[in-house]
Amino acid sequence: MKVFSVIGVSGSGKTTTIACVIRALTARGHRVGSVKEIHFEEFAIDTDPAGNTARHRRAGAALVTARGLHETDVLFPAMLDMRKILSFYEGFDYVVLEGVTDIPVPTIVAAHAVEDLEEKWGEFVFCVSGRLAERIAGYRGVPAISALADAEGLADLIERKVYALLPDFDPDCCTVCGSDCRAFGLRILRGEAKREDCVAGRGVELYVDGARIAMVPFVQNVLRGAALGIIRELDGYREGAEIAIQFR
């Protein structure tokens, strides 16, 4: 799953940019999902205090689901961590985040003016879009591409720059790539490293209900050593053979 964010001040063209990008990536055969951040303290989908789902929540239900003929809504009574939200998108090629800034992923900034860019600028910005992109060619060495004028060019850049979501390992547990996960992401974005250099994508693989669980090298080595210590004593073991273990 490749994840990127589109941020910017209100009315700068974020949603328009995202809609154009989703159409372009989908037309190329990618499965695309999206997450919209709502910066409104009173926001709630379940606004009717007398409604059935609201009554379920007040009664103490930890999770409420409303299923209709054309839509199913799952209502969590809390703000979920973004990585938890992204876990529901397993199997998607791309997930685009609107207005999300609390996870280090490649970022597009939509803006009215250069002053807006300065307000929203960050290390992970790889493109400028929105209304300002119709008037400038780039900023701080980053290209400016209008999604309305050149959605295909923007999609090309996204396919080149956006990488599969990295784990968020504690630096005390893993710096095998030479840095922590955030710094490694920046190196990928700048073309100084490749996503496949991350050790979490190699070695022992663990899946729970089809979702891959990232493991630091220490945990991989513990599992590998424990399993091989037993398997080597069994008839049929051969050094160098491919080994697969399944728990059901």
Coordinates of N, CA, C and O in Angstrom, one line a residue, residues 25-168:
L25 N -5.3 7.8 -11.3 CA -4.7 6.5 -10.9 C -5.6 5.4 -11.1 O -5.2 4.3 -11.5
T26 N -6.9 5.6 -10.9 CA -7.9 4.5 -11.1 C -7.9 4.1 -12.6 O -8.0 2.9 -12.9
A27 N -7.9 5.1 -13.5 CA -7.9 4.8 -14.9 C -6.6 4.0 -15.3 O -6.7 3.3 -16.3
R28 N -5.6 4.0 -14.5 CA -4.4 3.3 -14.8 C -4.4 1.9 -14.2 O -3.5 1.1 -14.2
G29 N -5.6 1.5 -13.6 CA -5.7 0.2 -13.0 C -5.4 0.0 -11.6 O -5.5 -1.1 -11.0
H30 N -5.1 1.2 -10.9 CA -4.8 1.1 -9.5 C -6.1 1.1 -8.6 O -7.1 1.7 -9.0
R31 N -6.0 0.4 -7.5 CA -7.1 0.4 -6.6 C -6.8 1.5 -5.6 O -5.8 1.4 -4.9
V32 N -7.6 2.5 -5.5 CA -7.3 3.7 -4.7 C -8.3 3.9 -3.6 O -9.6 3.8 -3.8
G33 N -7.9 4.2 -2.4 CA -8.7 4.6 -1.3 C -8.4 6.0 -0.8 O -7.4 6.6 -1.2
S34 N -9.2 6.5 0.1 CA -8.9 7.9 0.6 C -9.4 8.0 2.0 O -10.2 7.3 2.5
V35 N -8.7 9.0 2.7 CA -9.1 9.3 4.1 C -9.2 10.8 4.2 O -8.2 11.5 3.8
K36 N -10.3 11.3 4.7 CA -10.5 12.8 4.8 C -10.4 13.1 6.3 O -11.2 12.6 7.1
E37 N -9.5 14.1 6.6 CA -9.4 14.6 8.0 C -10.4 15.7 8.1 O -10.4 16.7 7.3
I38 N -11.2 15.7 9.2 CA -12.1 16.8 9.4 C -11.6 17.6 10.6 O -11.5 17.2 11.7
H39 N -11.3 18.9 10.3 CA -10.7 19.8 11.3 C -11.9 20.6 11.9 O -11.9 21.8 11.9
F40 N -12.8 19.9 12.5 CA -14.0 20.6 13.1 C -14.3 19.8 14.4 O -14.7 18.7 14.3
E41 N -14.2 20.5 15.5 CA -14.3 19.8 16.8 C -15.6 19.1 17.0 O -15.7 18.1 17.7
E42 N -16.7 19.7 16.5 CA -18.0 19.2 16.7 C -18.5 18.2 15.7 O -19.6 17.7 15.7
F43 N -17.6 17.8 14.8 CA -17.9 16.9 13.7 C -18.4 15.6 14.2 O -17.8 15.0 15.1
A44 N -19.5 15.1 13.7 CA -20.0 13.7 13.9 C -21.0 13.4 12.9 O -21.8 14.2 12.4
I45 N -20.9 12.1 12.3 CA -21.8 11.7 11.3 C -23.2 11.4 12.0 O -24.2 11.7 11.5
D46 N -23.1 10.9 13.2 CA -24.3 10.5 13.9 C -24.8 11.8 14.7 O -24.5 11.9 15.9
T47 N -25.6 12.6 14.0 CA -26.0 13.9 14.6 C -27.3 13.9 15.3 O -27.7 14.9 16.0
D48 N -28.1 12.9 15.1 CA -29.4 12.8 15.7 C -29.4 12.1 17.1 O -29.2 10.9 17.1
P49 N -29.5 12.9 18.2 CA -29.4 12.3 19.5 C -30.5 11.3 19.8 O -30.3 10.4 20.7
A50 N -31.6 11.3 19.0 CA -32.7 10.4 19.2 C -32.6 9.2 18.2 O -33.4 8.3 18.3
G51 N -31.5 9.2 17.4 CA -31.4 8.1 16.4 C -31.0 6.8 17.1 O -30.4 6.8 18.2
N52 N -31.3 5.7 16.4 CA -31.0 4.4 16.9 C -29.5 4.2 17.2 O -29.1 3.6 18.3
T53 N -28.6 4.6 16.3 CA -27.2 4.3 16.5 C -26.7 5.2 17.6 O -25.8 4.7 18.4
A54 N -27.2 6.4 17.8 CA -26.8 7.2 18.9 C -27.2 6.6 20.2 O -26.4 6.6 21.2
R55 N -28.3 6.0 20.2 CA -28.8 5.3 21.5 C -27.9 4.1 21.8 O -27.7 3.8 22.9
H56 N -27.5 3.4 20.7 CA -26.6 2.3 20.9 C -25.3 2.7 21.6 O -24.8 2.1 22.5
R57 N -24.8 3.8 21.1 CA -23.5 4.3 21.7 C -23.7 4.8 23.1 O -22.8 4.5 24.0
R58 N -24.7 5.5 23.4 CA -25.0 6.0 24.7 C -25.2 4.8 25.7 O -24.9 4.9 26.9
A59 N -25.7 3.7 25.2 CA -25.9 2.5 26.0 C -24.6 1.8 26.4 O -24.6 1.0 27.3
G60 N -23.5 2.2 25.6 CA -22.2 1.6 26.0 C -21.6 0.7 24.9 O -20.6 0.1 25.1
A61 N -22.2 0.6 23.7 CA -21.6 -0.2 22.6 C -20.2 0.4 22.3 O -20.1 1.6 22.0
A62 N -19.2 -0.4 22.3 CA -17.8 0.0 21.9 C -17.7 0.3 20.5 O -16.8 1.0 20.0
L63 N -18.5 -0.4 19.6 CA -18.4 -0.2 18.2 C -19.8 -0.3 17.6 O -20.6 -1.3 18.0
V64 N -20.2 0.6 16.8 CA -21.6 0.6 16.2 C -21.5 0.6 14.7 O -20.7 1.4 14.1
T65 N -22.2 -0.3 14.1 CA -22.2 -0.3 12.6 C -23.7 -0.1 12.1 O -24.6 -0.7 12.6
A66 N -23.8 0.8 11.1 CA -25.0 1.1 10.5 C -25.0 0.5 9.0 O -24.1 1.0 8.3
R67 N -25.8 -0.4 8.7 CA -25.8 -1.0 7.3 C -27.1 -0.6 6.6 O -28.2 -0.9 7.0
G68 N -26.8 0.0 5.4 CA -28.0 0.4 4.6 C -27.9 -0.4 3.3 O -27.0 -1.2 3.1
L69 N -28.8 -0.1 2.3 CA -28.8 -0.8 1.1 C -27.6 -0.5 0.2 O -27.2 -1.3 -0.6
H70 N -27.1 0.7 0.3 CA -26.0 1.1 -0.5 C -24.7 1.6 0.2 O -23.8 2.0 -0.4
E71 N -24.7 1.4 1.6 CA -23.6 1.9 2.3 C -23.6 1.3 3.7 O -24.6 1.0 4.3
T72 N -22.3 1.0 4.2 CA -22.2 0.5 5.5 C -21.2 1.5 6.3 O -20.1 1.8 5.8
D73 N -21.6 2.0 7.4 CA -20.8 2.9 8.2 C -20.5 2.3 9.5 O -21.4 1.9 10.3
V74 N -19.2 2.3 9.9 CA -18.7 1.8 11.1 C -18.3 3.0 12.0 O -17.5 3.7 11.6
L75 N -18.9 3.1 13.2 CA -18.7 4.3 14.0 C -17.9 3.9 15.2 O -18.3 3.2 16.1
F76 N -16.7 4.4 15.3 CA -15.8 4.3 16.4 C -16.0 5.5 17.4 O -16.0 6.6 16.9
P77 N -16.1 5.2 18.7 CA -16.4 6.3 19.6 C -15.1 7.0 20.0 O -14.9 7.4 21.2
A78 N -14.1 7.2 19.1 CA -12.8 7.8 19.4 C -12.1 8.2 18.1 O -12.5 7.7 17.0
M79 N -11.1 9.0 18.2 CA -10.3 9.3 17.1 C -9.2 8.2 16.9 O -8.4 8.1 17.9
L80 N -9.2 7.5 15.9 CA -8.3 6.4 15.7 C -6.9 6.9 15.2 O -6.8 7.9 14.5
D81 N -5.9 6.2 15.6 CA -4.5 6.5 15.1 C -4.6 6.2 13.6 O -5.2 5.3 13.1
M82 N -3.8 7.0 12.8 CA -3.8 6.9 11.3 C -3.4 5.6 10.9 O -3.9 5.0 9.9
R83 N -2.4 5.0 11.5 CA -1.9 3.6 11.1 C -3.0 2.6 11.3 O -3.1 1.6 10.5
K84 N -3.8 2.7 12.4 CA -4.9 1.8 12.6 C -6.0 2.0 11.5 O -6.5 1.0 10.9
I85 N -6.2 3.2 11.1 CA -7.2 3.5 10.0 C -6.6 2.8 8.7 O -7.4 2.2 8.0
L86 N -5.4 3.0 8.4 CA -4.8 2.5 7.2 C -4.8 0.9 7.2 O -4.8 0.3 6.1
S87 N -4.9 0.3 8.3 CA -4.9 -1.1 8.4 C -6.2 -1.7 7.7 O -6.2 -2.8 7.3
F88 N -7.2 -0.9 7.6 CA -8.5 -1.3 7.0 C -8.3 -1.2 5.4 O -9.3 -1.7 4.7
Y89 N -7.2 -0.7 4.9 CA -7.1 -0.5 3.5 C -6.1 -1.5 2.9 O -5.6 -1.3 1.8
E90 N -5.9 -2.6 3.6 CA -5.0 -3.7 3.2 C -5.5 -4.1 1.8 O -6.6 -4.4 1.6
G91 N -4.5 -4.2 0.8 CA -4.9 -4.7 -0.5 C -5.1 -3.5 -1.5 O -5.1 -3.8 -2.7
F92 N -5.1 -2.3 -1.0 CA -5.2 -1.1 -1.9 C -3.8 -0.8 -2.5 O -2.8 -1.0 -1.8
D93 N -3.8 -0.3 -3.7 CA -2.5 0.1 -4.3 C -2.1 1.5 -3.7 O -0.9 1.7 -3.4
Y94 N -3.0 2.4 -3.6 CA -2.8 3.8 -3.1 C -3.9 4.2 -2.2 O -5.0 3.9 -2.3
V95 N -3.4 4.9 -1.1 CA -4.4 5.6 -0.3 C -4.0 7.1 -0.2 O -2.8 7.4 0.2
V96 N -4.9 8.0 -0.5 CA -4.6 9.4 -0.5 C -5.3 10.0 0.8 O -6.5 9.8 1.0
L97 N -4.5 10.7 1.5 CA -5.0 11.4 2.8 C -5.2 12.8 2.5 O -4.4 13.5 1.9
E98 N -6.4 13.4 2.9 CA -6.6 14.8 2.8 C -6.5 15.5 4.1 O -7.2 15.2 5.0
G99 N -5.6 16.4 4.2 CA -5.4 17.2 5.4 C -4.7 16.5 6.5 O -4.7 17.0 7.7
V100 N -4.1 15.4 6.3 CA -3.5 14.6 7.3 C -2.0 15.0 7.4 O -1.3 14.9 6.4
T101 N -1.6 15.3 8.6 CA -0.2 15.7 8.8 C 0.5 15.0 9.9 O 1.7 15.2 10.2
D102 N -0.1 14.0 10.6 CA 0.5 13.3 11.7 C 1.1 12.0 11.4 O 1.3 11.2 12.3
I103 N 1.4 11.8 10.1 CA 2.1 10.6 9.7 C 3.1 11.0 8.6 O 2.7 11.7 7.7
P104 N 4.4 10.5 8.7 CA 5.4 10.9 7.7 C 5.3 10.2 6.4 O 5.8 9.1 6.2
V105 N 4.6 10.8 5.5 CA 4.4 10.2 4.1 C 4.6 11.3 3.1 O 4.5 12.5 3.4
P106 N 4.9 10.9 1.8 CA 5.1 11.9 0.8 C 3.9 12.8 0.7 O 2.7 12.4 0.8
T107 N 4.1 14.1 0.5 CA 3.1 15.1 0.7 C 3.0 16.1 -0.5 O 4.0 16.5 -1.0
I108 N 1.8 16.4 -0.9 CA 1.5 17.4 -1.9 C 0.9 18.6 -1.2 O 0.0 18.4 -0.4
V109 N 1.4 19.8 -1.5 CA 0.8 21.0 -0.8 C 0.0 21.8 -1.9 O 0.5 22.1 -2.9
A110 N -1.3 22.0 -1.6 CA -2.2 22.8 -2.4 C -2.2 24.2 -1.8 O -2.2 24.4 -0.6
A111 N -2.2 25.2 -2.6 CA -2.0 26.6 -2.1 C -2.7 27.6 -3.0 O -2.8 27.4 -4.3
H112 N -3.1 28.8 -2.4 CA -3.5 30.0 -3.2 C -2.3 30.8 -3.6 O -2.2 31.3 -4.7
A113 N -1.3 30.9 -2.6 CA -0.2 31.8 -2.8 C 1.0 31.3 -2.1 O 0.9 30.3 -1.4
V114 N 2.2 31.9 -2.4 CA 3.4 31.4 -1.8 C 3.4 31.4 -0.3 O 3.9 30.5 0.4
E115 N 2.7 32.4 0.3 CA 2.6 32.5 1.7 C 1.9 31.2 2.3 O 2.2 30.8 3.4
D116 N 1.0 30.7 1.6 CA 0.3 29.4 2.0 C 1.3 28.3 2.0 O 1.2 27.4 2.9
L117 N 2.2 28.2 1.1 CA 3.2 27.2 1.0 C 4.1 27.2 2.3 O 4.4 26.2 2.9
E118 N 4.5 28.4 2.6 CA 5.4 28.6 3.8 C 4.7 28.1 5.1 O 5.3 27.5 5.9
E119 N 3.4 28.3 5.1 CA 2.6 27.9 6.3 C 2.5 26.4 6.4 O 2.6 25.8 7.5
K120 N 2.5 25.7 5.3 CA 2.3 24.2 5.3 C 3.5 23.4 4.9 O 3.4 22.2 4.9
W121 N 4.6 24.0 4.6 CA 5.7 23.3 4.1 C 6.3 22.3 5.1 O 6.3 22.6 6.3
G122 N 6.9 21.2 4.6 CA 7.5 20.2 5.4 C 8.5 19.4 4.6 O 8.6 19.5 3.4
E123 N 9.2 18.5 5.3 CA 10.3 17.8 4.7 C 9.8 16.8 3.6 O 10.5 16.5 2.7
F124 N 8.6 16.3 3.8 CA 8.1 15.3 2.9 C 7.3 15.9 1.7 O 6.8 15.1 0.9
V125 N 7.3 17.2 1.5 CA 6.7 17.7 0.3 C 7.4 17.4 -1.0 O 8.6 17.6 -1.1
F126 N 6.7 16.8 -1.9 CA 7.4 16.5 -3.2 C 6.7 17.2 -4.4 O 7.2 17.0 -5.5
C127 N 5.6 17.9 -4.2 CA 4.9 18.6 -5.3 C 4.0 19.7 -4.7 O 3.5 19.6 -3.6
V128 N 3.9 20.7 -5.5 CA 2.9 21.8 -5.2 C 1.8 21.7 -6.2 O 2.0 21.5 -7.4
S129 N 0.6 21.8 -5.8 CA -0.6 21.8 -6.7 C -1.6 22.8 -6.2 O -1.3 23.7 -5.5
G130 N -2.9 22.6 -6.6 CA -3.9 23.6 -6.2 C -3.9 24.8 -7.1 O -3.2 24.8 -8.2
R131 N -4.5 25.9 -6.7 CA -4.6 27.1 -7.5 C -3.3 27.7 -7.9 O -3.1 28.2 -9.0
L132 N -2.3 27.7 -6.9 CA -1.0 28.3 -7.2 C -0.3 27.6 -8.3 O 0.5 28.3 -9.0
A133 N -0.5 26.3 -8.5 CA 0.3 25.6 -9.5 C 0.0 26.0 -10.9 O 0.7 25.7 -11.8
E134 N -1.1 26.8 -11.1 CA -1.4 27.3 -12.4 C -0.6 28.5 -12.7 O -0.5 28.9 -13.9
R135 N 0.2 29.1 -11.7 CA 0.9 30.3 -12.0 C 2.4 30.2 -11.7 O 3.1 31.1 -12.1
I136 N 2.9 29.1 -11.1 CA 4.3 28.9 -10.9 C 4.7 27.5 -11.4 O 3.9 26.6 -11.6
A137 N 6.0 27.4 -11.7 CA 6.5 26.1 -12.2 C 7.1 25.2 -11.1 O 7.2 24.0 -11.3
G138 N 7.4 25.8 -10.0 CA 8.0 25.1 -8.9 C 8.3 26.0 -7.7 O 8.1 27.2 -7.8
Y139 N 8.7 25.3 -6.6 CA 9.1 26.1 -5.4 C 10.0 25.3 -4.6 O 9.8 24.1 -4.4
R140 N 11.1 25.9 -4.2 CA 12.2 25.2 -3.4 C 12.7 23.9 -4.0 O 12.9 22.9 -3.4
G141 N 12.8 23.9 -5.3 CA 13.2 22.8 -6.0 C 12.2 21.7 -6.2 O 12.5 20.6 -6.8
V142 N 11.0 21.9 -5.8 CA 9.9 21.0 -6.0 C 9.0 21.4 -7.1 O 8.6 22.6 -7.2
P143 N 8.6 20.5 -8.0 CA 7.7 20.9 -9.1 C 6.3 21.3 -8.7 O 5.8 20.8 -7.7
A144 N 5.7 22.2 -9.5 CA 4.3 22.6 -9.3 C 3.5 22.1 -10.5 O 3.8 22.4 -11.6
I145 N 2.5 21.3 -10.2 CA 1.7 20.7 -11.2 C 0.2 20.9 -10.9 O -0.3 20.5 -9.9
S146 N -0.5 21.5 -11.8 CA -2.0 21.7 -11.6 C -2.7 20.4 -11.9 O -2.5 19.9 -13.1
A147 N -3.5 19.9 -11.0 CA -4.2 18.7 -11.3 C -5.3 18.9 -12.3 O -5.6 18.0 -13.1
L148 N -5.8 20.1 -12.4 CA -6.8 20.3 -13.5 C -6.2 20.4 -14.8 O -6.8 19.9 -15.8
A149 N -5.0 21.0 -15.0 CA -4.4 21.1 -16.3 C -3.6 19.9 -16.7 O -3.5 19.6 -17.9
D150 N -3.0 19.2 -15.7 CA -2.2 18.0 -16.1 C -2.3 16.9 -15.0 O -1.3 16.6 -14.3
A151 N -3.4 16.3 -14.9 CA -3.6 15.2 -14.0 C -2.7 14.1 -14.3 O -2.3 13.4 -13.4
E152 N -2.5 13.8 -15.5 CA -1.6 12.7 -15.9 C -0.2 12.9 -15.5 O 0.5 12.0 -15.0
G153 N 0.3 14.2 -15.6 CA 1.6 14.5 -15.2 C 1.8 14.3 -13.7 O 2.8 13.8 -13.2
L154 N 0.7 14.7 -13.0 CA 0.8 14.6 -11.5 C 0.7 13.1 -11.1 O 1.5 12.7 -10.2
A155 N -0.1 12.3 -11.8 CA -0.1 10.9 -11.5 C 1.2 10.2 -11.8 O 1.7 9.3 -11.1
D156 N 1.9 10.7 -12.9 CA 3.2 10.2 -13.2 C 4.2 10.4 -12.1 O 5.0 9.5 -11.7
L157 N 4.2 11.6 -11.5 CA 5.1 12.0 -10.4 C 4.7 11.2 -9.2 O 5.7 10.7 -8.5
I158 N 3.5 11.0 -8.9 CA 3.1 10.2 -7.8 C 3.6 8.7 -7.9 O 4.1 8.1 -7.0
E159 N 3.5 8.2 -9.1 CA 3.9 6.8 -9.3 C 5.5 6.7 -9.1 O 6.0 5.7 -8.7
R160 N 6.2 7.8 -9.5 CA 7.6 7.8 -9.3 C 8.1 8.0 -7.9 O 9.0 7.4 -7.4
K161 N 7.4 8.8 -7.1 CA 7.8 9.3 -5.8 C 7.2 8.5 -4.6 O 7.9 8.3 -3.6
V162 N 6.0 8.2 -4.7 CA 5.3 7.6 -3.6 C 5.7 6.1 -3.4 O 5.6 5.3 -4.3
Y163 N 6.0 5.7 -2.2 CA 6.5 4.4 -1.9 C 5.6 3.7 -0.9 O 4.7 4.4 -0.2
A164 N 5.7 2.4 -0.8 CA 4.9 1.6 0.1 C 5.1 2.1 1.6 O 6.2 2.4 1.9
L165 N 4.0 2.2 2.3 CA 4.1 2.7 3.7 C 5.2 2.0 4.5 O 5.2 0.7 4.5
L166 N 6.0 2.7 5.2 CA 7.1 2.2 6.0 C 6.5 1.8 7.4 O 5.5 2.4 7.8
P167 N 7.2 0.9 8.1 CA 6.8 0.7 9.5 C 7.2 1.9 10.3 O 7.8 2.8 9.8
D168 N 6.8 1.9 11.6 CA 7.2 3.0 12.5 C 7.9 2.4 13.7 O 7.5 2.5 14.8

